[in-house]
Tab-separated table of N, CA and C in Angstrom:
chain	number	residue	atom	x	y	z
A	1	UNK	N	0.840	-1.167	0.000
A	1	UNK	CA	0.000	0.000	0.000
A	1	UNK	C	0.890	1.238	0.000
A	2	UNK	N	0.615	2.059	-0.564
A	2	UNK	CA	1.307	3.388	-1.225
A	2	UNK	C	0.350	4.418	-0.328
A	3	UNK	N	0.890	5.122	0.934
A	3	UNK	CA	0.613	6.041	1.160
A	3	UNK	C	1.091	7.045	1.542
A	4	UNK	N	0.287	9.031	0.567
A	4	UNK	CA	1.193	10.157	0.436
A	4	UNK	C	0.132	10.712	1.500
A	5	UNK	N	1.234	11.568	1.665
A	5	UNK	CA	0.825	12.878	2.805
A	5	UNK	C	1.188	14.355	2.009
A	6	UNK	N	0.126	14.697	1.913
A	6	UNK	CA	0.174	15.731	0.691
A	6	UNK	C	0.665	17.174	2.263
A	7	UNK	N	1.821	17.790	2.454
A	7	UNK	CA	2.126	18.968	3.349
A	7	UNK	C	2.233	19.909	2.733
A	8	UNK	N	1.642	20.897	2.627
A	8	UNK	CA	1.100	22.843	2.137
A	8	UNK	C	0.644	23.238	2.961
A	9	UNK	N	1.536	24.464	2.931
A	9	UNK	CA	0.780	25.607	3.916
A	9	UNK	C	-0.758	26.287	3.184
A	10	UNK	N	-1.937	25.971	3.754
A	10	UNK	CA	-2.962	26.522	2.705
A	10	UNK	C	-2.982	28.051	3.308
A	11	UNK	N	-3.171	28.770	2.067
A	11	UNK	CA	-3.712	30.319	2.302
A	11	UNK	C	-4.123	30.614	2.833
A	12	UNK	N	-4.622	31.217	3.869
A	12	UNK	CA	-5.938	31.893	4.935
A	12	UNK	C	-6.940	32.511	3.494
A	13	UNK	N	-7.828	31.796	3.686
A	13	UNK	CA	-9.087	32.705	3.331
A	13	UNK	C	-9.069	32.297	0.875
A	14	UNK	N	-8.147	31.693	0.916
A	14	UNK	CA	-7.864	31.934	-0.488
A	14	UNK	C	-8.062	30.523	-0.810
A	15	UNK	N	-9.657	30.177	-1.105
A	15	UNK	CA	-9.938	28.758	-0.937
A	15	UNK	C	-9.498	28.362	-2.801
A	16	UNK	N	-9.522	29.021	-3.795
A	16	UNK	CA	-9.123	28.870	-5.374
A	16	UNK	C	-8.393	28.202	-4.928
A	17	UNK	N	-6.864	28.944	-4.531
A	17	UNK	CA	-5.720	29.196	-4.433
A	17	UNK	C	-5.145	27.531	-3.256
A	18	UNK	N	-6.021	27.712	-2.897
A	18	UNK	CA	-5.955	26.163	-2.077
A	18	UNK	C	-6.212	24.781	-2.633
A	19	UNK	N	-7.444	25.067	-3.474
A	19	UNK	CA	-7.964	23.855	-4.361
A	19	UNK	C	-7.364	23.607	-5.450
A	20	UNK	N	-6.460	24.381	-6.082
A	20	UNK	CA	-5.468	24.561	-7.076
A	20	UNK	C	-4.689	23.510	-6.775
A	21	UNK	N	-3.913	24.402	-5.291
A	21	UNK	CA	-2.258	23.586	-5.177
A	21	UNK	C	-3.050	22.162	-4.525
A	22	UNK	N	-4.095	21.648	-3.596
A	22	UNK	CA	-4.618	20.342	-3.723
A	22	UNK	C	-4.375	19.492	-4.871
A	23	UNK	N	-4.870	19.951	-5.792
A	23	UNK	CA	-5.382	19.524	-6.761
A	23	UNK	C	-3.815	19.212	-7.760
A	24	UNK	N	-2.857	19.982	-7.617
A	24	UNK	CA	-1.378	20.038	-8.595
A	24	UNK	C	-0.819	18.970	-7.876
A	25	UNK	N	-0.844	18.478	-6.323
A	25	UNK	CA	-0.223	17.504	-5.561
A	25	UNK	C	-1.223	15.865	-5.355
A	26	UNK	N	-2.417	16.310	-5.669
A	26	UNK	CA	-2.987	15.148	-5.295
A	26	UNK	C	-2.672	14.450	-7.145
A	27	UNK	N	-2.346	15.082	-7.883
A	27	UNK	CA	-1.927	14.709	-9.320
A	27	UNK	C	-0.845	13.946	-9.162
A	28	UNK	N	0.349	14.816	-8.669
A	28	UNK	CA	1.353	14.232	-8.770
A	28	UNK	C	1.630	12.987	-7.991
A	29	UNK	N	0.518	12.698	-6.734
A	29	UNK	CA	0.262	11.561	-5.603
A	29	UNK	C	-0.195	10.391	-6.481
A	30	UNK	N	-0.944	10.525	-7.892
A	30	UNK	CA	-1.844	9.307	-8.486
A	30	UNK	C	-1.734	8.519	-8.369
A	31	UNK	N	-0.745	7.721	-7.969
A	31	UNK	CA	-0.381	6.266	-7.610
A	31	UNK	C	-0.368	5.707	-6.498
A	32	UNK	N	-1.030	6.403	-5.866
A	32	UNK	CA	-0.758	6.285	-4.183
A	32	UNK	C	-2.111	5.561	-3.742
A	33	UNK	N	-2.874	4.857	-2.896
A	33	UNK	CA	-3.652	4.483	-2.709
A	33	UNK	C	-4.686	4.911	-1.606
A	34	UNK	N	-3.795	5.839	-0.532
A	34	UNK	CA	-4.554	6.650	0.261
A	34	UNK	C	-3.613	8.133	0.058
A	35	UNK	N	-4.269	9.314	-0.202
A	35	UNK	CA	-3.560	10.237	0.026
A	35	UNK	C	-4.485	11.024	1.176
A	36	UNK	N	-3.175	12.140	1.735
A	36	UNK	CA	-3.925	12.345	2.967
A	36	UNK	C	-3.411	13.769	2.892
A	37	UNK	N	-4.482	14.960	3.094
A	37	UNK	CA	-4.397	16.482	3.063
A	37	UNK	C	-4.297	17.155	4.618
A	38	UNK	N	-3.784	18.297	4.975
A	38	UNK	CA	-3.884	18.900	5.791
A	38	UNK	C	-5.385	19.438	6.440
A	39	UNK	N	-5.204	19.233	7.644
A	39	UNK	CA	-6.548	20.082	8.461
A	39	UNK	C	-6.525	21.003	7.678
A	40	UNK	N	-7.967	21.660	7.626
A	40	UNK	CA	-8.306	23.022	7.090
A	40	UNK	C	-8.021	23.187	5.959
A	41	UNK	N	-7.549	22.233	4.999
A	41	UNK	CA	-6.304	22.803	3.817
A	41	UNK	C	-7.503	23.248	2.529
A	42	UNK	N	-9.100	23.532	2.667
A	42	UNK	CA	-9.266	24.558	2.146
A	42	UNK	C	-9.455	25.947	1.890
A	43	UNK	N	-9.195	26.145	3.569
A	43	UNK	CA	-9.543	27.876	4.130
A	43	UNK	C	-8.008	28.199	4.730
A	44	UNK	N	-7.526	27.386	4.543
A	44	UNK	CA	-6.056	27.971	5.918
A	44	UNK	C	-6.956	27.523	7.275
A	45	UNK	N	-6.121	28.109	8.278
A	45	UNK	CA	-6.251	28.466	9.705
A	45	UNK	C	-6.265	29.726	10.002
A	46	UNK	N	-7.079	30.246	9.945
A	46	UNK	CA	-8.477	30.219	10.506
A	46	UNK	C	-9.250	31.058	10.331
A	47	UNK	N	-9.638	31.400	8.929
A	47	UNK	CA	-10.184	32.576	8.144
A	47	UNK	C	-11.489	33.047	9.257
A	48	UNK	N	-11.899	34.460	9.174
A	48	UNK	CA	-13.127	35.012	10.463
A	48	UNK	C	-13.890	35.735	9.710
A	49	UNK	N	-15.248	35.658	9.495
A	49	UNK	CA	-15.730	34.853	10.278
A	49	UNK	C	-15.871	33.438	9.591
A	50	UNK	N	-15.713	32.164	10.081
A	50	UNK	CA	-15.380	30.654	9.580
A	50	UNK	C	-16.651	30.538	8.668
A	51	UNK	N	-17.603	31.066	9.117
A	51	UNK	CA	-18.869	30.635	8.476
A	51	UNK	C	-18.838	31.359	6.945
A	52	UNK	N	-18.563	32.438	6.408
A	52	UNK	CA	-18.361	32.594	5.304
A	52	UNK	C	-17.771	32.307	4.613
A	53	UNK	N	-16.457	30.785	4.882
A	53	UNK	CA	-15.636	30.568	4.167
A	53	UNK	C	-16.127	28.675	3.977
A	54	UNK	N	-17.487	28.392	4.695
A	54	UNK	CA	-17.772	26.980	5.534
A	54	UNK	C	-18.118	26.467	3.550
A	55	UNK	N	-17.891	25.269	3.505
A	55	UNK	CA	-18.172	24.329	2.270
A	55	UNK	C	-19.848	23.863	3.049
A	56	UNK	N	-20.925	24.525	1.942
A	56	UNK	CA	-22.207	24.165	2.645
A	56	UNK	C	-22.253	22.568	2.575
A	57	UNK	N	-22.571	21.598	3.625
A	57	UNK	CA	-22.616	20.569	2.835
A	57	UNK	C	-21.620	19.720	2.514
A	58	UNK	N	-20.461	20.215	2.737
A	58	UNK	CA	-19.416	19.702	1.899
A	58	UNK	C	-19.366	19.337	0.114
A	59	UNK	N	-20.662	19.920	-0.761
A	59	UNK	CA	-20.361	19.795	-2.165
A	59	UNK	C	-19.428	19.980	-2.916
A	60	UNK	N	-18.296	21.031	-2.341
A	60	UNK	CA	-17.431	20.896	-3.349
A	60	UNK	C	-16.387	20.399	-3.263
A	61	UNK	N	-16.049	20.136	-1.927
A	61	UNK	CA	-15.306	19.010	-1.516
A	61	UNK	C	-15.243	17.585	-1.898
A	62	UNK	N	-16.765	17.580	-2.124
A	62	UNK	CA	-16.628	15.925	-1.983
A	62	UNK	C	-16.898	15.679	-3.333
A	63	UNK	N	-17.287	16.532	-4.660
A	63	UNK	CA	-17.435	16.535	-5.392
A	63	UNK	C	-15.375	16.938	-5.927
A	64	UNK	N	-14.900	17.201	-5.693
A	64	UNK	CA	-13.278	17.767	-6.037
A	64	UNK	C	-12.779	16.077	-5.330
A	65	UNK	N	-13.136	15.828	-4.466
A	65	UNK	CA	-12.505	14.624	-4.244
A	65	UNK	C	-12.556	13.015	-4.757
C-alpha cells in the first residue's frame, strides 16, 4: 500500500488558491492508494468569520474529491 501525505501551507481565506495547489499535488500523488491532506487545507487556519468561508454541505469538496 502506497501512502502520500500531501504537506502545504494553505492560504488563509484563499480557498481557489488552495484547491489549485490540492489539486497540482494530489496529481502528482496518483499512484498512491490513500492520500492524505492537511486540516483546514481549504480555508487555511483560521479565516473570520469561519462561516463565510464553511463548504455548505461539503459539495465541493466531496465533489473535487
Amino acid at each position: 500500500m502506497k501512502i502520500s501525505v500531501l504537506q502545504f501551507k494553505s492560504a488563509l481565506g484563499e480557498i481557489e488558491k488552495n484547491f489549485a495547489t490540492a489539486e497540482k499535488l494530489i496529481t502528482a500523488a496518483k499512484n498512491s492508494d490513500v492520500i492524505i491532506l492537511p486540516e483546514l487545507w481549504t480555508t487555511g487556519y483560521y479565516p473570520t468569520p469561519v462561516k463565510n468561508f464553511a463548504d455548505k454541505n461539503c459539495v465541493r469538496t466531496t465533489s473535487f474529491l
